[in-house]
XYZ file of C-alpha atoms in Angstrom:
418
model
C -14.043 17.467 -8.793
C -16.179 14.524 -7.072
C -14.740 11.123 -7.925
C -15.310 8.383 -9.572
C -16.124 5.113 -7.770
C -13.503 2.186 -8.513
C -13.824 -1.869 -8.238
C -12.467 -4.643 -8.610
C -14.421 -6.488 -11.443
C -11.239 -9.262 -12.850
C -8.546 -11.049 -10.947
C -5.762 -13.342 -12.016
C -2.410 -14.993 -10.743
C 0.153 -17.347 -10.785
C 1.444 -17.881 -7.600
C 3.492 -20.422 -5.588
C 0.825 -21.449 -4.376
C -1.063 -22.226 -7.545
C -1.306 -21.264 -11.437
C -5.259 -19.449 -11.174
C -6.852 -17.415 -8.272
C -8.781 -19.726 -6.907
C -6.022 -22.505 -6.158
C -3.732 -19.866 -4.484
C -7.009 -18.611 -2.491
C -7.593 -22.260 -1.221
C -4.506 -22.656 -0.114
C -3.770 -19.691 1.874
C -6.678 -20.603 3.684
C -5.167 -24.009 4.389
C -2.381 -22.706 5.822
C -0.572 -24.454 2.562
C 3.343 -23.455 2.455
C 5.389 -22.902 -0.629
C 9.001 -23.441 0.197
C 11.251 -26.314 -0.700
C 14.109 -26.385 -1.794
C 15.398 -24.941 -5.791
C 15.014 -26.471 -8.442
C 16.188 -23.643 -11.031
C 19.730 -23.816 -10.229
C 21.824 -26.197 -8.269
C 21.410 -23.963 -4.873
C 23.717 -26.174 -3.084
C 26.535 -24.334 -2.623
C 24.419 -21.079 -1.632
C 24.098 -19.447 2.168
C 19.606 -19.994 1.249
C 18.760 -23.607 -0.883
C 15.359 -22.421 -0.890
C 12.615 -20.518 -1.476
C 9.161 -20.551 -2.645
C 8.948 -20.837 -6.730
C 5.724 -21.101 -9.311
C 5.195 -24.580 -9.401
C 4.155 -27.238 -12.806
C 3.635 -23.321 -14.636
C 3.220 -24.300 -18.145
C 3.163 -20.548 -20.129
C 2.589 -22.791 -23.808
C -1.083 -23.316 -21.808
C -1.241 -19.275 -22.787
C 1.136 -18.191 -24.906
C 2.709 -20.029 -28.443
C 6.756 -21.797 -27.467
C 7.775 -18.395 -30.265
C 6.089 -16.184 -28.985
C 7.265 -17.404 -24.786
C 10.984 -17.315 -26.030
C 10.790 -13.232 -26.598
C 9.626 -13.042 -22.347
C 11.434 -12.574 -19.381
C 10.109 -14.918 -16.460
C 8.430 -11.910 -15.130
C 6.457 -11.247 -17.791
C 5.300 -14.973 -18.849
C 4.017 -14.655 -14.460
C 2.565 -11.199 -15.562
C 0.969 -11.167 -18.982
C -0.739 -14.659 -18.480
C -2.567 -13.571 -15.314
C -3.526 -10.478 -16.936
C -5.065 -13.255 -19.671
C -6.424 -15.315 -16.086
C -8.102 -11.675 -15.266
C -9.213 -10.101 -18.443
C -10.995 -13.261 -19.663
C -12.333 -13.415 -15.642
C -13.594 -10.040 -16.037
C -15.267 -10.425 -18.986
C -12.882 -8.108 -21.460
C -11.117 -11.037 -23.810
C -14.420 -10.293 -26.050
C -13.959 -7.907 -29.344
C -15.420 -5.026 -28.522
C -16.278 -5.191 -24.914
C -14.078 -2.033 -23.854
C -12.895 1.434 -25.206
C -9.178 0.489 -26.426
C -8.081 4.643 -26.182
C -9.989 4.093 -22.144
C -7.962 1.298 -21.342
C -4.440 0.899 -19.800
C -1.901 -0.826 -18.037
C -0.203 0.177 -14.446
C 2.190 -2.851 -13.632
C 4.563 -3.176 -11.393
C 7.962 -4.979 -10.298
C 10.894 -4.845 -8.720
C 13.852 -6.052 -10.638
C 12.092 -6.925 -14.294
C 14.003 -9.262 -15.992
C 16.983 -10.685 -13.576
C 17.478 -14.087 -15.192
C 17.404 -12.776 -18.939
C 20.435 -10.234 -17.652
C 21.435 -12.709 -15.889
C 21.936 -15.480 -18.026
C 22.892 -13.165 -21.053
C 26.002 -11.919 -19.163
C 27.724 -14.637 -17.947
C 27.058 -16.157 -21.962
C 29.444 -12.787 -21.924
C 32.112 -14.188 -19.560
C 32.258 -18.032 -21.349
C 33.135 -16.607 -24.377
C 36.066 -15.312 -26.138
C 34.961 -11.183 -26.084
C 33.392 -11.571 -28.861
C 30.065 -9.884 -28.479
C 27.572 -12.100 -29.136
C 23.940 -11.037 -26.788
C 20.647 -12.211 -27.922
C 18.663 -9.477 -30.067
C 16.009 -9.688 -27.731
C 18.083 -9.108 -24.512
C 17.451 -5.545 -23.778
C 13.631 -6.080 -24.590
C 13.479 -9.370 -22.466
C 15.027 -7.709 -19.236
C 13.501 -4.069 -18.619
C 11.387 -3.236 -16.365
C 8.386 -1.802 -18.095
C 8.359 -4.488 -20.424
C 5.482 -6.399 -19.239
C 3.552 -3.963 -18.899
C 3.797 -3.424 -23.010
C 2.828 -6.682 -23.897
C -0.591 -7.051 -22.363
C -1.398 -3.334 -23.761
C -0.310 -5.338 -27.038
C -1.952 -7.872 -26.008
C -5.391 -6.711 -25.870
C -4.809 -3.487 -27.687
C -4.982 -1.065 -24.958
C -4.365 2.272 -26.613
C -4.190 4.006 -22.743
C -1.953 5.069 -19.493
C 0.899 2.316 -20.595
C 3.614 2.008 -16.975
C 5.751 0.808 -14.773
C 5.630 1.022 -10.789
C 9.410 0.206 -9.254
C 9.526 0.850 -5.896
C 11.002 -2.537 -4.653
C 8.629 -4.496 -2.968
C 5.904 -1.882 -3.152
C 5.590 -1.654 -6.475
C 2.427 -3.648 -7.320
C 0.928 -1.618 -4.234
C 2.010 1.631 -6.213
C 0.857 0.182 -9.398
C -2.673 0.080 -7.937
C -2.924 3.150 -6.251
C -1.767 4.545 -9.466
C -4.806 2.815 -11.657
C -6.850 4.381 -8.640
C -5.954 7.627 -9.024
C -5.841 7.877 -13.028
C -9.961 6.369 -13.168
C -11.246 8.181 -10.449
C -10.071 11.140 -12.393
C -11.665 10.784 -15.427
C -8.348 9.657 -17.073
C -9.425 5.875 -17.837
C -12.187 3.336 -17.164
C -10.389 0.507 -17.237
C -6.587 -0.229 -15.868
C -5.272 -3.486 -15.566
C -2.531 -3.241 -12.712
C -0.541 -5.373 -11.029
C 2.629 -6.999 -10.261
C 5.204 -9.605 -11.094
C 8.816 -10.227 -10.176
C 11.390 -13.457 -11.251
C 14.147 -13.066 -8.422
C 14.441 -17.228 -7.926
C 18.530 -17.363 -9.956
C 21.675 -17.030 -8.818
C 22.252 -13.449 -8.730
C 18.643 -12.873 -7.068
C 19.417 -15.415 -4.501
C 22.854 -14.989 -4.002
C 22.093 -11.150 -3.578
C 20.252 -11.716 -1.075
C 21.839 -13.584 0.409
C 24.799 -11.282 0.551
C 23.557 -8.130 2.701
C 21.251 -11.419 5.114
C 18.438 -10.883 4.211
C 17.040 -14.175 4.159
C 15.844 -17.440 6.025
C 18.968 -20.101 6.481
C 16.877 -22.140 7.606
C 17.247 -25.073 5.118
C 16.382 -28.000 7.127
C 13.083 -26.620 7.294
C 12.153 -25.072 4.012
C 8.585 -24.635 4.448
C 8.486 -23.659 8.307
C 10.933 -20.563 7.341
C 8.798 -17.989 6.241
C 7.883 -17.279 10.344
C 6.308 -13.640 10.531
C 6.151 -12.531 14.431
C 8.028 -15.055 14.961
C 10.264 -14.670 18.332
C 12.762 -16.941 16.202
C 12.438 -15.596 12.538
C 16.161 -15.334 10.636
C 14.123 -12.885 7.278
C 12.221 -14.016 4.227
C 11.886 -16.633 2.017
C 11.944 -15.136 -1.953
C 8.817 -16.203 -3.960
C 8.040 -15.256 -7.792
C 4.836 -15.190 -9.742
C 2.174 -12.011 -10.289
C -1.017 -10.903 -9.769
C -3.622 -9.106 -11.977
C -5.726 -6.945 -10.574
C -9.199 -5.017 -13.052
C -10.124 -1.581 -11.809
C -12.580 -0.897 -13.590
C -15.290 2.636 -12.891
C -18.089 1.874 -11.735
C -20.267 3.532 -13.554
C -18.960 1.869 -16.849
C -18.221 -1.608 -14.654
C -22.268 -1.870 -13.598
C -23.419 -0.824 -17.764
C -21.365 -4.165 -18.621
C -23.162 -5.723 -16.023
C -19.815 -6.716 -15.348
C -19.743 -8.826 -11.515
C -18.123 -6.425 -8.874
C -16.007 -8.413 -5.980
C -15.426 -5.134 -4.285
C -14.723 -1.284 -4.040
C -10.948 0.822 -4.245
C -11.398 2.856 -1.599
C -8.071 4.409 -1.263
C -4.712 4.589 -0.590
C -1.682 5.844 0.591
C 2.322 7.051 -0.508
C 5.217 7.994 2.451
C 9.108 6.967 2.485
C 11.009 6.884 5.758
C 13.660 8.732 3.841
C 16.076 6.595 7.245
C 17.844 3.945 5.870
C 18.423 1.457 2.069
C 16.940 -1.568 3.595
C 16.370 -1.191 7.017
C 13.046 0.214 8.349
C 11.988 3.245 10.397
C 12.570 1.834 14.001
C 9.581 3.726 15.090
C 7.818 2.447 12.018
C 7.178 6.057 11.020
C 6.759 6.146 7.449
C 4.411 2.373 7.505
C 2.978 4.728 10.260
C 2.470 7.677 7.959
C 1.419 5.908 4.972
C -1.560 3.607 6.957
C -2.811 7.260 7.789
C -2.619 8.941 4.298
C -4.169 5.917 2.634
C -7.584 6.513 5.638
C -7.555 9.763 5.254
C -6.694 9.012 1.216
C -10.858 6.480 1.794
C -12.364 8.788 3.503
C -12.690 6.385 6.561
C -11.772 6.196 10.581
C -9.292 3.725 11.399
C -12.494 1.723 13.189
C -14.465 1.018 10.261
C -11.825 -1.575 8.871
C -11.038 -4.436 10.501
C -8.392 -6.846 8.545
C -4.279 -5.412 7.701
C -2.344 -7.992 5.470
C 0.805 -7.258 6.815
C 4.142 -6.645 4.875
C 5.098 -9.581 7.506
C 8.377 -10.346 5.722
C 9.776 -12.778 8.782
C 13.021 -10.255 8.920
C 13.803 -8.981 12.709
C 13.644 -5.681 12.077
C 10.802 -4.817 10.055
C 8.245 -7.155 12.455
C 9.163 -4.599 14.448
C 8.573 -1.705 13.133
C 5.556 -2.955 11.170
C 4.102 -3.896 14.313
C 5.054 -0.634 16.213
C 3.137 1.225 13.530
C 0.365 -0.824 13.511
C -0.212 0.080 17.495
C -0.300 4.251 16.108
C -2.858 3.990 13.728
C -5.660 2.030 14.600
C -4.757 2.710 18.802
C -7.322 0.084 20.754
C -9.007 -0.674 17.318
C -5.407 -2.771 16.780
C -6.729 -5.475 19.106
C -9.866 -6.179 17.647
C -7.898 -6.495 14.667
C -7.079 -9.645 12.174
C -3.955 -9.321 11.520
C -1.626 -11.329 8.854
C 1.060 -12.385 6.771
C 0.206 -14.318 4.334
C 3.612 -13.591 3.007
C 4.650 -17.081 5.638
C 3.562 -18.869 2.511
C 3.701 -17.242 -0.172
C 7.242 -16.068 0.749
C 8.630 -12.775 -0.590
C 7.274 -11.491 -4.657
C 9.155 -8.911 -3.956
C 7.334 -6.456 -6.185
C 4.433 -8.498 -7.089
C 3.562 -8.734 -3.007
C 0.983 -6.009 -3.112
C -0.586 -7.818 -5.992
C -1.303 -11.258 -4.836
C -1.408 -9.597 -0.793
C -4.334 -6.817 -2.160
C -6.185 -10.150 -3.756
C -5.654 -11.829 -0.232
C -7.750 -9.183 1.144
C -10.121 -8.329 -1.630
C -11.403 -12.260 -1.177
C -11.238 -11.922 2.160
C -13.625 -8.942 2.124
C -15.419 -11.003 -0.877
C -15.880 -13.889 1.582
C -15.624 -12.848 5.558
C -13.112 -15.179 5.934
C -9.328 -14.481 7.156
C -6.457 -15.818 5.745
C -4.030 -17.232 8.512
C -0.021 -16.422 9.321
C 1.706 -19.607 9.277
C 4.968 -21.255 11.732
C 4.324 -19.562 14.679
C 5.815 -20.805 17.299
C 7.131 -18.611 20.128
C 6.382 -15.723 20.633
C 8.290 -12.174 20.549
C 8.556 -10.818 24.238
C 9.318 -7.212 21.586
C 6.246 -7.865 20.039
C 2.607 -6.746 21.704
C 1.375 -9.938 21.670
C -2.318 -9.385 22.659
C -3.256 -8.490 19.232
C -4.549 -10.733 16.566
C -2.282 -12.411 14.017
C -4.496 -15.072 13.197
C -1.500 -17.834 14.040
C -2.642 -20.983 12.627
C -5.844 -20.928 11.010
C -7.983 -19.139 8.914
C -11.396 -16.513 10.825
C -14.298 -15.863 10.157
C -15.381 -12.571 10.175
C -17.783 -10.285 8.995
C -14.408 -8.192 6.742
C -15.842 -4.802 5.678
C -12.580 -3.238 4.458
C -9.373 -5.088 4.766
C -6.132 -2.346 4.759
C -2.580 -3.699 2.521
C 1.311 -2.616 3.312
C 4.283 -3.310 1.267
C 7.364 -1.546 1.835
C 10.246 -1.920 0.017
C 14.003 -1.482 0.538
C 14.552 2.757 -0.601
C 12.257 3.616 2.246
C 9.320 3.142 0.163
C 5.882 2.421 1.809
C 2.252 2.322 0.241
C -1.430 1.063 1.217
C -4.289 0.633 -0.141
C -7.708 -0.324 1.689
C -10.287 -1.878 -0.725
C -13.825 -2.398 1.509
C -17.679 -4.135 -0.003
C -19.025 -3.083 -2.466
C -22.618 -1.466 -1.394
C -24.776 0.206 -4.235
């Protein structure tokens, strides 16, 4: 069968750099760090005392207070980003789409961690009598955000959540691409959300030595590809991307940001947290994405890397890029926007794919900030787009996300050509 073409028609964002797409994108181009001391709780006794928190977000700009209280922050971020994206796509009016042909595929690596933590804290402080909030389970379960989005917009098509740690947001986009390609839906609300900046989240990642502990300089702590990188910076937020069948988008006169060309998924089958040392899973997933998109490696101009600022991860991903792109690797722009946003876990793939979409649309590459010293174990002839954005024609961009458990997902977006 002939696959349907799939395009992006709406975007929404709640991020550590801004609570809408324009603010997020401008902050990326200006090299702004979203890292700062944690305000959500007293982190003074934690090894890591900073994070990339969402700032200045008022859920009541979107939802009434009673409704908002029924949602964990991860669902608040996700639902509010979807409200932005649906408006951006022109799909928020009456009879804007066939509800039976519209669905939601959302990503979250953890779900309602804040809710789970708070309910356990409250129970432990009591006398053993079970007193739990009746919304405990509906607020906590990872799939609930996709449910809230479908209820908000009356979408009765495919509805589920992808859970693959830090690859979750990208997996949601790939699944959405597949459903529309096969004619099973006209519109899919895709993306991801996460809200793990709490005692359990920071403490848990500290316990496994995953986070940077550069408490004296939070804004420079996320240092992808730098010799002195010491772990990732925890972030939070949401990104929403409306994927739509091209014919459907044209028929209703929608604006089109970019085309989603293809995606790939693999497993390292190696270790629960460490990447394959030679980047085998990462190499295979990029090759799979190129094959799915029916594209050659030299058609890619930009790679938004997973680039978490961990000692092992950045090395493995760089090896994989060289393995996939060979000599063309030196003609690529490579950047890690996590140097600014921190790591949004299950939402990372959504906001990073969004950065790729905007790079393709605007022909400019967001930078990797916080580079101070070259790492001799990396090929420093690669263009990591350090310090400042770079203008160039961006025909196509590839976004990588890799998650604990060895989950790898890559998605490719390209310029829309009628």
